Amino acid sequence: MSDTTAPISQSELRLDATHGSDPHRRHSIVNDGARYLTKPLISTKGWTLAQLIKKSPNFRLVDRVRFDDPMLMQTIRKHEDSGVPLIIEGFHEHDSWPADMFTLDWLSVHGKPGASARNVRTWADFDLPLSELIHKLRASPVYANENETERLYGKDAECPHEWATWLSTSSVLPSDLLPHGTNDYLKYLSSDVQTLMCYLGVGDTFTPFHKDLCASSGQNLMCYTENGGSSFWFMTDSSAAPAMAEFFQKMNEELDFETHVVTLKELGQSRLKIYIAEQTLGDLVLVPPRSCHQVINNGGITMKTSWSRMTLKGLSNSLYHELPVYHRVCRPETYKVKLNIYCALHRQTQILRELQEQQTSSPHLDRSSPTVNSDLERVADDLHHLLELLDDVLGEEYSPKHQDMPHVSQSDICHQSDICCDFCGADIFQSFFECLPCALHSPGINDEMKIGDGVVVCPLCYVEGRGCKCGTMNPIQCRPFGDLLRVRDEALRAIRAVCPDVVKDYECLLGHSTSIISARHVGIFVAACVLYERRQMVSHTEEPLRVCLSKHEVLQSAIIYCPPCHVGRCTTHVLEGYHIHSASALLMSNDAKVWHGYHKESKAAFREGCARIHRDEETGTRPDFRLKLAYVASKFRTCKSVNPNATTPGWYDKCIELTSASVASSPLKQAINNSSSEAMSTRPEKSSLSMASLFRSSPSNRAAGAFSVRGSLPATRKLLGAPLANGKKRSMFDDTATHIGSLMKMVPLQDLALILEPRRGMPTRSMSSSMPLPAVRVVGLQRRSSVLVPPAMDSREKSP
């Protein structure tokens, strides 16, 4: 493995959009496929496990235990508690190992005919027949070389039904480790979450450094190999996740983007404990929650099956530490963590009551038996932890005005949860903001759209300034909030019947709404509604601009004013200067005395709280939500909207990293490419926000900080039936735009608009008076992402 990686300039990635005179400017990074061509060539040629361990003092061997070891369960629990990876070996020697079923020949006959593959040389994903994938894998040399253009890795394929049946019925693997087994909370979701996957690889194919979704526990079983195939694993323990994320940012990478393969040198430089293993036939790798890991296949073909489990500890870690990061970087949630907590609480309430009824109705049952009492106490203890988690969810989803808002469903029983945030990809549990007009403007959409079918953003996105294109969104509820409180209170009563002392400080919330948001909560949805009401006050006119103390103009709703200080700061500078998140600022600024005292003490409080935030991240402890929100908003600024064509970025999104997937060919691309021989590769599976949409005018564009050009560019072409994050079908914009070419070029803004929309053009007189800059800068792309910004945004550049 090469020990060098082409760096990407930090100054290009993180230009500060908040310093300058234009309130509408926002810069975007086009993350083109050409970037992946700069990644180092990976080869396991000459690798041995013993030699790898010797390469750095922070490298460790992964512990191993045989499947038939009498201390197996104790060993598993010990490693789960410590968050350290473990391998259970020798399953292929079990009498019930299905050697005939675990073969490529059997899979080609009984498996699904189609397969998904990634060309690891270009990072392009595509579908092809399974038989063709197997043929290509068998024809590939076991080691990569510099001149090859294709090396395929079959990934994320659905496992055959027969494999799933064998796992669940053969009793070969411990039941605690099985999908939907005794210790998998995903089984409580009414909608089946598919985690059982199959992977086919050959030497020098890989999975880049990543964490499993939502702090789930990973299991990976090597089912079959050819020609001595194996896989090298590089893993951290659970507590190292925040430190590894910080190390990635120092390399100008983002861990949750899953786009970087870490070199041996980089792993050594991380100074974190790196656990290394070579997985061979019959090895089951146990990946702890939040463990950062990377897999590189070695030698001949390997066939693996993997699945995820969600433990109670995983749900807690996810809610408190993973989802806040997912929200910032826009990693889709997938596992519906809040809904999982709610469904698990509902079901375990029933289980606890059933156990109590059995104890009461069985005359011969020894009620003093330790076994009976321990079962009751164990379920009650788990239910208590779920109650704590749900209370934190409800506190951030609640608004006193919830009854006055439109509802997707009129009862919890009939509610189907299939709505996701169109910006960050979060699963919508109860509260959200929606814009139906933005969705109605797309062709193929009729006027019979229902609530929940529009453009949706979660409360946390909304309170951070993210939104739809038109800027007019309304608060919505999924179901009556009272239904959630009723289920919550039933759980409290069930726990109280078994362990009254554990919940002595809890009270029923149905009918006591003032207790839903406690001092430990921020009240995110309440804060989002405050921002909504601010915007409603000027909804009949174009929202006025105000001057931030930092000498730049922003929309009035984004100004937090302090009467005792006689100044107002924008939400971005409130975060950067005071370390206060917009949710806290919006709520506290209604009381001048409270806000003044809070922001005066906030810097010192944040400095003192940072050590606690780091400690909470490492241990998975519940954090101080106010500090946590400010911390992640400051630390994670680069994001990829899951639906960039329907949404606009927020106050903290300094850099929107975009793929070049849906960017169509245009004269600008041809003009630039005529001056460059550099070929750009694309990743066609993702959509992107084009330059044309960056310049499209609307009040919402200015609200989000986008460039402003009034009524100038013509309507874009649209694609019918594009899938949206929330599972609905909606048209997606296909703007006539471009990959930025690989040279430095100054383009007059008027000419750029003509190039972007050659069918109708844009006269010079249509330029907005609020956009005084005469040109934009096109940055080279040979070895780095491109940044589209006005020249004045970079203090080192002079305006032409």
JSON list of N, CA and C in Angstrom, two decimals, residues 1 23 81 101 162 205 240 244 286 361 397 401 424 460 529 591 608 673 683 732 743 773:
[
{"chain": "A", "resi": 1, "resn": "MET", "atom": "N", "xyz": [0.85, -1.20, 0.00]},
{"chain": "A", "resi": 1, "resn": "MET", "atom": "CA", "xyz": [0.00, 0.00, 0.00]},
{"chain": "A", "resi": 1, "resn": "MET", "atom": "C", "xyz": [0.88, 1.24, 0.00]},
{"chain": "A", "resi": 23, "resn": "PRO", "atom": "N", "xyz": [-24.44, 39.46, 1.39]},
{"chain": "A", "resi": 23, "resn": "PRO", "atom": "CA", "xyz": [-25.17, 38.56, 2.26]},
{"chain": "A", "resi": 23, "resn": "PRO", "atom": "C", "xyz": [-25.65, 37.31, 1.56]},
{"chain": "A", "resi": 81, "resn": "ASP", "atom": "N", "xyz": [-18.42, -5.23, 25.92]},
{"chain": "A", "resi": 81, "resn": "ASP", "atom": "CA", "xyz": [-18.34, -4.20, 26.97]},
{"chain": "A", "resi": 81, "resn": "ASP", "atom": "C", "xyz": [-17.16, -3.27, 26.75]},
{"chain": "A", "resi": 101, "resn": "MET", "atom": "N", "xyz": [-23.55, -25.25, -0.10]},
{"chain": "A", "resi": 101, "resn": "MET", "atom": "CA", "xyz": [-24.34, -24.04, -0.36]},
{"chain": "A", "resi": 101, "resn": "MET", "atom": "C", "xyz": [-23.44, -22.81, -0.42]},
{"chain": "A", "resi": 162, "resn": "GLU", "atom": "N", "xyz": [-31.97, -18.92, 1.39]},
{"chain": "A", "resi": 162, "resn": "GLU", "atom": "CA", "xyz": [-31.47, -20.14, 2.03]},
{"chain": "A", "resi": 162, "resn": "GLU", "atom": "C", "xyz": [-30.36, -19.84, 3.03]},
{"chain": "A", "resi": 205, "resn": "THR", "atom": "N", "xyz": [-9.17, -5.48, -3.86]},
{"chain": "A", "resi": 205, "resn": "THR", "atom": "CA", "xyz": [-10.42, -4.71, -3.78]},
{"chain": "A", "resi": 205, "resn": "THR", "atom": "C", "xyz": [-10.63, -4.37, -2.30]},
{"chain": "A", "resi": 240, "resn": "ALA", "atom": "N", "xyz": [-12.52, 5.23, 20.00]},
{"chain": "A", "resi": 240, "resn": "ALA", "atom": "CA", "xyz": [-11.61, 6.01, 19.14]},
{"chain": "A", "resi": 240, "resn": "ALA", "atom": "C", "xyz": [-12.32, 6.74, 18.02]},
{"chain": "A", "resi": 244, "resn": "MET", "atom": "N", "xyz": [-10.63, 9.51, 15.50]},
{"chain": "A", "resi": 244, "resn": "MET", "atom": "CA", "xyz": [-10.38, 9.17, 14.10]},
{"chain": "A", "resi": 244, "resn": "MET", "atom": "C", "xyz": [-11.07, 10.17, 13.17]},
{"chain": "A", "resi": 286, "resn": "LEU", "atom": "N", "xyz": [-16.33, -9.71, 14.53]},
{"chain": "A", "resi": 286, "resn": "LEU", "atom": "CA", "xyz": [-17.29, -8.92, 15.29]},
{"chain": "A", "resi": 286, "resn": "LEU", "atom": "C", "xyz": [-16.77, -7.49, 15.36]},
{"chain": "A", "resi": 361, "resn": "SER", "atom": "N", "xyz": [-50.74, -15.21, 37.57]},
{"chain": "A", "resi": 361, "resn": "SER", "atom": "CA", "xyz": [-51.71, -16.24, 37.22]},
{"chain": "A", "resi": 361, "resn": "SER", "atom": "C", "xyz": [-51.21, -17.66, 37.42]},
{"chain": "A", "resi": 397, "resn": "GLU", "atom": "N", "xyz": [-38.83, 17.09, 19.97]},
{"chain": "A", "resi": 397, "resn": "GLU", "atom": "CA", "xyz": [-39.83, 17.03, 18.89]},
{"chain": "A", "resi": 397, "resn": "GLU", "atom": "C", "xyz": [-41.12, 17.78, 19.25]},
{"chain": "A", "resi": 401, "resn": "LYS", "atom": "N", "xyz": [-47.86, 24.07, 20.37]},
{"chain": "A", "resi": 401, "resn": "LYS", "atom": "CA", "xyz": [-48.87, 24.33, 19.35]},
{"chain": "A", "resi": 401, "resn": "LYS", "atom": "C", "xyz": [-49.08, 23.13, 18.43]},
{"chain": "A", "resi": 424, "resn": "CYS", "atom": "N", "xyz": [-30.66, 16.42, 5.03]},
{"chain": "A", "resi": 424, "resn": "CYS", "atom": "CA", "xyz": [-29.66, 15.60, 5.74]},
{"chain": "A", "resi": 424, "resn": "CYS", "atom": "C", "xyz": [-29.93, 14.12, 5.69]},
{"chain": "A", "resi": 460, "resn": "LEU", "atom": "N", "xyz": [-34.09, 20.20, 12.98]},
{"chain": "A", "resi": 460, "resn": "LEU", "atom": "CA", "xyz": [-32.72, 20.65, 13.21]},
{"chain": "A", "resi": 460, "resn": "LEU", "atom": "C", "xyz": [-32.15, 21.30, 11.95]},
{"chain": "A", "resi": 529, "resn": "CYS", "atom": "N", "xyz": [-39.78, 26.56, 15.41]},
{"chain": "A", "resi": 529, "resn": "CYS", "atom": "CA", "xyz": [-41.04, 27.28, 15.27]},
{"chain": "A", "resi": 529, "resn": "CYS", "atom": "C", "xyz": [-40.87, 28.77, 15.55]},
{"chain": "A", "resi": 591, "resn": "ASP", "atom": "N", "xyz": [-35.71, 36.85, 25.64]},
{"chain": "A", "resi": 591, "resn": "ASP", "atom": "CA", "xyz": [-35.54, 37.51, 26.93]},
{"chain": "A", "resi": 591, "resn": "ASP", "atom": "C", "xyz": [-34.19, 38.19, 26.93]},
{"chain": "A", "resi": 608, "resn": "GLU", "atom": "N", "xyz": [-14.81, 25.06, 28.94]},
{"chain": "A", "resi": 608, "resn": "GLU", "atom": "CA", "xyz": [-14.86, 24.09, 30.03]},
{"chain": "A", "resi": 608, "resn": "GLU", "atom": "C", "xyz": [-15.61, 22.83, 29.61]},
{"chain": "A", "resi": 673, "resn": "ASN", "atom": "N", "xyz": [-12.77, 22.31, -21.65]},
{"chain": "A", "resi": 673, "resn": "ASN", "atom": "CA", "xyz": [-12.07, 21.08, -21.99]},
{"chain": "A", "resi": 673, "resn": "ASN", "atom": "C", "xyz": [-11.22, 21.24, -23.25]},
{"chain": "A", "resi": 683, "resn": "ARG", "atom": "N", "xyz": [-19.37, 10.03, -11.36]},
{"chain": "A", "resi": 683, "resn": "ARG", "atom": "CA", "xyz": [-20.03, 9.01, -10.55]},
{"chain": "A", "resi": 683, "resn": "ARG", "atom": "C", "xyz": [-21.52, 9.15, -10.82]},
{"chain": "A", "resi": 732, "resn": "MET", "atom": "N", "xyz": [-36.78, 15.50, -10.57]},
{"chain": "A", "resi": 732, "resn": "MET", "atom": "CA", "xyz": [-35.53, 16.10, -10.13]},
{"chain": "A", "resi": 732, "resn": "MET", "atom": "C", "xyz": [-35.02, 17.02, -11.23]},
{"chain": "A", "resi": 743, "resn": "LEU", "atom": "N", "xyz": [-8.48, 24.13, -15.44]},
{"chain": "A", "resi": 743, "resn": "LEU", "atom": "CA", "xyz": [-7.58, 25.26, -15.61]},
{"chain": "A", "resi": 743, "resn": "LEU", "atom": "C", "xyz": [-8.16, 26.43, -14.83]},
{"chain": "A", "resi": 773, "resn": "LEU", "atom": "N", "xyz": [-20.41, 41.76, -7.97]},
{"chain": "A", "resi": 773, "resn": "LEU", "atom": "CA", "xyz": [-19.16, 41.17, -8.44]},
{"chain": "A", "resi": 773, "resn": "LEU", "atom": "C", "xyz": [-19.25, 40.81, -9.91]}
]
